[in-house]
Structure formats: C-alpha cells, structure tokens
Short mmCIF file of C-alpha atoms in Angstrom, two decimals:
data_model
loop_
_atom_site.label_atom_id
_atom_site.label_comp_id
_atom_site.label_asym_id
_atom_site.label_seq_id
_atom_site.Cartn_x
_atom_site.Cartn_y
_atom_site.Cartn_z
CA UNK F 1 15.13 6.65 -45.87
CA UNK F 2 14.62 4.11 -43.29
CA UNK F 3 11.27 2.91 -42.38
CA UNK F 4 10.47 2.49 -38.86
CA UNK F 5 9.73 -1.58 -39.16
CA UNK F 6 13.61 -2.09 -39.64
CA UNK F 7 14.72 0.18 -36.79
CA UNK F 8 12.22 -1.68 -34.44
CA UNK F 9 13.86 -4.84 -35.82
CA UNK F 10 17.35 -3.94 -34.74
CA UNK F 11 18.69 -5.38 -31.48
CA UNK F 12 21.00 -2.98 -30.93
CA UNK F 13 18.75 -0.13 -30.80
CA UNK F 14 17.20 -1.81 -27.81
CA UNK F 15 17.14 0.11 -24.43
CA UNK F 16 18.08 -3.11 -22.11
CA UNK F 17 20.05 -3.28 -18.97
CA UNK F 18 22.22 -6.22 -19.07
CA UNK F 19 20.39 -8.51 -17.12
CA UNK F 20 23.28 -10.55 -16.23
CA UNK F 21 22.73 -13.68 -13.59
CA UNK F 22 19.37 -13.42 -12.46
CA UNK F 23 17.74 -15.82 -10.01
CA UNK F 24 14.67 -15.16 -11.69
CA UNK F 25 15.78 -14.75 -15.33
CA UNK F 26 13.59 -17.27 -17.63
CA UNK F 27 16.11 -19.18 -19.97
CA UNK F 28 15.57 -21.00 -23.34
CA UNK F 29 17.78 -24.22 -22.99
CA UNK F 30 18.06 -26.58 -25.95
CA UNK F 31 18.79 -29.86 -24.77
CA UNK F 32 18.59 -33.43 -26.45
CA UNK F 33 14.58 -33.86 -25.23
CA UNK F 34 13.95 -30.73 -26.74
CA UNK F 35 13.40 -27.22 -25.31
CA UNK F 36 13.02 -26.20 -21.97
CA UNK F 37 12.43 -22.88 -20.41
CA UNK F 38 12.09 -21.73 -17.20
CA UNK F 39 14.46 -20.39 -13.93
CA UNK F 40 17.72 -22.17 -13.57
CA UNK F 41 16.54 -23.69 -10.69
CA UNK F 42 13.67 -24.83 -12.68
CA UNK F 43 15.86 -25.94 -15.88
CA UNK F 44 18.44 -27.78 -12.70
CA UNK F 45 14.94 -29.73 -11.65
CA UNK F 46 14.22 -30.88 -15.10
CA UNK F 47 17.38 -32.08 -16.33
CA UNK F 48 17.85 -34.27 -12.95
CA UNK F 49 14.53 -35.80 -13.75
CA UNK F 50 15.42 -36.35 -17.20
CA UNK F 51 19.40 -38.04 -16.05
CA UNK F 52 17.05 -40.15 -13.68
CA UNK F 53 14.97 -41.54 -16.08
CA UNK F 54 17.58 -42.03 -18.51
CA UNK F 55 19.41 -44.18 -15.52
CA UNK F 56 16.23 -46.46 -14.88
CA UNK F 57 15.51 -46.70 -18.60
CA UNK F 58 19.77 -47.95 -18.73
CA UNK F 59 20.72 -45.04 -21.32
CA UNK F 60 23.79 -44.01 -19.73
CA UNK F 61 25.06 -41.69 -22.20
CA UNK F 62 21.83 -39.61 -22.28
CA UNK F 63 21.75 -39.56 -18.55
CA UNK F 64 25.22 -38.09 -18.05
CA UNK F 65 24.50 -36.03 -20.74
CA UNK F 66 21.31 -34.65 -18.79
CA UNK F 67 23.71 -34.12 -16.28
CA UNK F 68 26.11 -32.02 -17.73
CA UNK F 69 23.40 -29.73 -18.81
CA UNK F 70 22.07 -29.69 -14.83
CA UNK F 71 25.39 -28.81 -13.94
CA UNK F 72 26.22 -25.76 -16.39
CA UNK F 73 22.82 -24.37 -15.11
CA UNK F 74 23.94 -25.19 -11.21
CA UNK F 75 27.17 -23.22 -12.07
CA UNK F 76 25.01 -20.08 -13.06
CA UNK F 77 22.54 -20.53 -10.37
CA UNK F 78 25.77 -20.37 -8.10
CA UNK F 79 27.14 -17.07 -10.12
CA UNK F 80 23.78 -15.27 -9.87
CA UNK F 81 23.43 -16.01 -6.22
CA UNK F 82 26.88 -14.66 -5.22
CA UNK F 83 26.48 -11.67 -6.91
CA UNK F 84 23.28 -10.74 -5.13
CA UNK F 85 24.90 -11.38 -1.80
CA UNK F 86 27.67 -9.35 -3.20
CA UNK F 87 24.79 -6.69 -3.93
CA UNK F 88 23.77 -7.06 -0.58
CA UNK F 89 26.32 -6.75 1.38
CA UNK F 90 27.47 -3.50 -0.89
CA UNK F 91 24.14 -2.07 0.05
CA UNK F 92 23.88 -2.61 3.81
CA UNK F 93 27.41 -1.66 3.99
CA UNK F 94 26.50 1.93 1.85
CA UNK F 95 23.32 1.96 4.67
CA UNK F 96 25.80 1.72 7.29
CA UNK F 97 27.93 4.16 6.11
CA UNK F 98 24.69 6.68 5.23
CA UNK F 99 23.37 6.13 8.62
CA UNK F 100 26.47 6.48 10.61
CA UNK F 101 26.98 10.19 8.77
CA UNK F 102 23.75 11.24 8.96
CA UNK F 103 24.63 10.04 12.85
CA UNK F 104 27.11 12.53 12.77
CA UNK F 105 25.45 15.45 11.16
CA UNK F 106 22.40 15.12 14.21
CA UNK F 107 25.91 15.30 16.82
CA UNK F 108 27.30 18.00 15.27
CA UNK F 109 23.98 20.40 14.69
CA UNK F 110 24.82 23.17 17.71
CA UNK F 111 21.35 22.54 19.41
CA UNK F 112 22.15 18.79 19.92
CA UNK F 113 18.64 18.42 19.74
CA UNK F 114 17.98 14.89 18.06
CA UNK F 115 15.44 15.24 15.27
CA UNK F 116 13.34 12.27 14.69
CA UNK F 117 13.62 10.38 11.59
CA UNK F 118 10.02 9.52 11.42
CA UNK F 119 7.41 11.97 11.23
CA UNK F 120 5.00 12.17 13.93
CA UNK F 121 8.13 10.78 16.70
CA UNK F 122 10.18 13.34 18.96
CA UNK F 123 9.17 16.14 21.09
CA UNK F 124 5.77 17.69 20.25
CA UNK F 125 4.55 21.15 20.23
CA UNK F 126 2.37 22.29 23.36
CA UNK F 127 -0.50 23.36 21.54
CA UNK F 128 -3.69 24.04 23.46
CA UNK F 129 -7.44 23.93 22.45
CA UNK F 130 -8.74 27.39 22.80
CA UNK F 131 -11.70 27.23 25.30
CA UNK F 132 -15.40 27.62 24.60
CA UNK F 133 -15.70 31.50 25.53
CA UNK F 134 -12.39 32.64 23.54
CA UNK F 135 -14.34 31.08 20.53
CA UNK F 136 -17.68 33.30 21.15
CA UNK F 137 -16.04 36.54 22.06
CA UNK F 138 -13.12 36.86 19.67
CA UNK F 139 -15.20 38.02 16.72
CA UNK F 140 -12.12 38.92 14.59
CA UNK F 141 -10.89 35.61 14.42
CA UNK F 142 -12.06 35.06 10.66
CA UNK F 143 -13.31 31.34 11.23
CA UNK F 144 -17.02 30.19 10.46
CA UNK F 145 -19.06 29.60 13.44
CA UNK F 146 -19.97 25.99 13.63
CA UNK F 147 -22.24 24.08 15.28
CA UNK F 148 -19.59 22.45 17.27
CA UNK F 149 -18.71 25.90 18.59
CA UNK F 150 -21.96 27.07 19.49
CA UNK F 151 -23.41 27.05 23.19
CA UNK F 152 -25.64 23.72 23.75
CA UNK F 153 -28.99 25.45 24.97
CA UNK F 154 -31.22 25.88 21.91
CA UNK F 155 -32.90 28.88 21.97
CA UNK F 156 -36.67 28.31 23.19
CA UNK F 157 -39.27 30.53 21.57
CA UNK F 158 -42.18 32.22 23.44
CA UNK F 159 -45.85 30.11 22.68
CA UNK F 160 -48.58 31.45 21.46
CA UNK F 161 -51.25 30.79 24.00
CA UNK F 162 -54.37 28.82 23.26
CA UNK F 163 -57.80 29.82 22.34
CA UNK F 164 -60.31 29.27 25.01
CA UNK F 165 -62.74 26.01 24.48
CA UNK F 166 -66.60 26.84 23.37
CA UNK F 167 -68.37 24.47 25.32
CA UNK F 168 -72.09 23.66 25.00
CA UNK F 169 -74.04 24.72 27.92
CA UNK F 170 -74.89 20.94 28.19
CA UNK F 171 -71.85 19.14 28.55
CA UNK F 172 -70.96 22.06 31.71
CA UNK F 173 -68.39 20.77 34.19
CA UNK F 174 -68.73 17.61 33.30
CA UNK F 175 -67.30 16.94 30.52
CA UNK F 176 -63.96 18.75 31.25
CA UNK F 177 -61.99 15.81 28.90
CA UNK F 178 -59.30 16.89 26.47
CA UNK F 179 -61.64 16.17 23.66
CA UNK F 180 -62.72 20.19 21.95
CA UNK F 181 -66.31 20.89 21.96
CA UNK F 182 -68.25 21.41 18.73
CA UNK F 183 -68.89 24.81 17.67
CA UNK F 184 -72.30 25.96 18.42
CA UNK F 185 -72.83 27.13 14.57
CA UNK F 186 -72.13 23.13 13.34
CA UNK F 187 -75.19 21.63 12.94
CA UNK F 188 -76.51 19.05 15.54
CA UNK F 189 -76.99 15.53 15.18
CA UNK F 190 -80.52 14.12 14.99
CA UNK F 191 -82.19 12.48 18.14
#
C-alpha cells in the first residue's frame, strides 16, 4: 500500500495545464552570475545589464555570453507573444462568427421584431400606475394598505371642551389673563 506522501510527490499525478509561452510565466534561468527568475522580459532586462557591464569591465566572453542567454529568452518572448495574437485573432474571429449567426437567427424569427441584447434596452411595456381611488375601492385586491396609499387628510378627532375658570370674586373682570384662578378651597396667602 501506498502512502499518500509519495503520491503527492509524483509529478505526473499533477492536474496542470501546459502552460506553454506565457508573457507572464515566472522562469528559473541559471546563468554564469547565478540564478535569476522572473518574466522573460524581466530575465531579457537582466542579462543586457549583465553583457553591459561585462563590456565596460572588458570581459568579452562573459558579455557575449550574457547575450546569448538575452537572446534565447527574446526568442520565447517572441513565441509567447505570437501565439496570443494568434489567440486573439481566433477569438474575435469565433465572436464574429457568433454574432453574425445570432444576427441571423433575430432576421429569421417570423415577428422580425429585434430583441435587445441588453436587458433593460428595446421596446417597453405600457404599464400604468393605478390611480389613487382604484387603490381605496378595490378591496379584493389582496395588497396591504400602506401609508403611501392612504388619503393625506388625517382624521381630526372631536375636543373635549374645557372646564369653566373659578374665579375669585376679587380678581372680577379684571383679571381676565390666561393665567387659572386658584381654587377657592386652597388656602390663602397671608397679608
């Protein structure tokens, strides 16, 4: 039996797409200075720094040898970037093609109505707000009554009227102020 370390291990049992010439793909390049990693177009940049400073420092051989490794990563810069417009052009082509069908499916419907391809575009229905008495009267309708729906006036409520005002047989007419009289039963102040 197997244990489930060595199947992880295995490179083959990996579920990869071949990632073939990507722009973007990071690469591991071994040259003379060492590693470097990055893009292509990032590994390009590097290795023409390195050829020029080989040339200033008069090392010839390393500098053409920084060049040759600039140059195989140019080469698959260039493959990666052809096959995307390859990609491309496959795709807009396959648009085309989708659209111009899809063209001929609307022409062909026996309505000949166009039908938009984006919701919310095209003819819309005539739909009209019901008015203010078919709300009230149609009692059947099954909605809740809102506020919204219901007439502005508030409904006023009758008022109690007031008691009449006890007033002290000396402040008469005239004292005939908003202020309430005392009742004659509270006690009165001393003079």
């Amino acid at each position: 039996m197997r244990s489930s370390k060595s199947r992880s291990r295995n490179k083959s049992n990996r579920n990869r797409n071949n990632p073939g010439n990507n722009i973007n793909r990071v690469f591991d390049s071994s040259g003379p200075e060492g590693k470097v990693r990055g893009t292509p177009q990032q590994i390009i940049e590097k290795y023409t720094q390195l050829a020029r400073d080989a040339f200033l420092s008069n090392d010839r051989v390393a500098a053409e040898n920084f060049q040759q490794h600039a140059e195989h990563y140019t080469r698959l810069l260039g493959e990666a970037q052809r096959e995307m417009e390859a990609r491309r052009v496959q795709t807009e082509q396959q648009n085309r093609e989708r659209q111009q069908r899809e063209k001929e499916d609307r022409e062909a419907r026996p309505d000949n109505k166009p039908t938009p391809d984006v919701a919310g575009e095209g003819e819309q229905p005539n739909v009209s707000a019901p008015s203010q008495s078919d709300v009230s009267n149609d009692a059947d309708s099954g909605l809740v009554e809102t506020p919204e729906s219901k007439s502005k006036k508030a409904p006023t409520r009758a008022r109690k009227p007031r008691k009449p005002v006890k007033r002290s047989p000396d402040q008469g007419e005239a004292s005939s102020g908003s202020a309430p009289a005392a009742p004659d039963d509270a006690p009165k102040a001393a003079e």
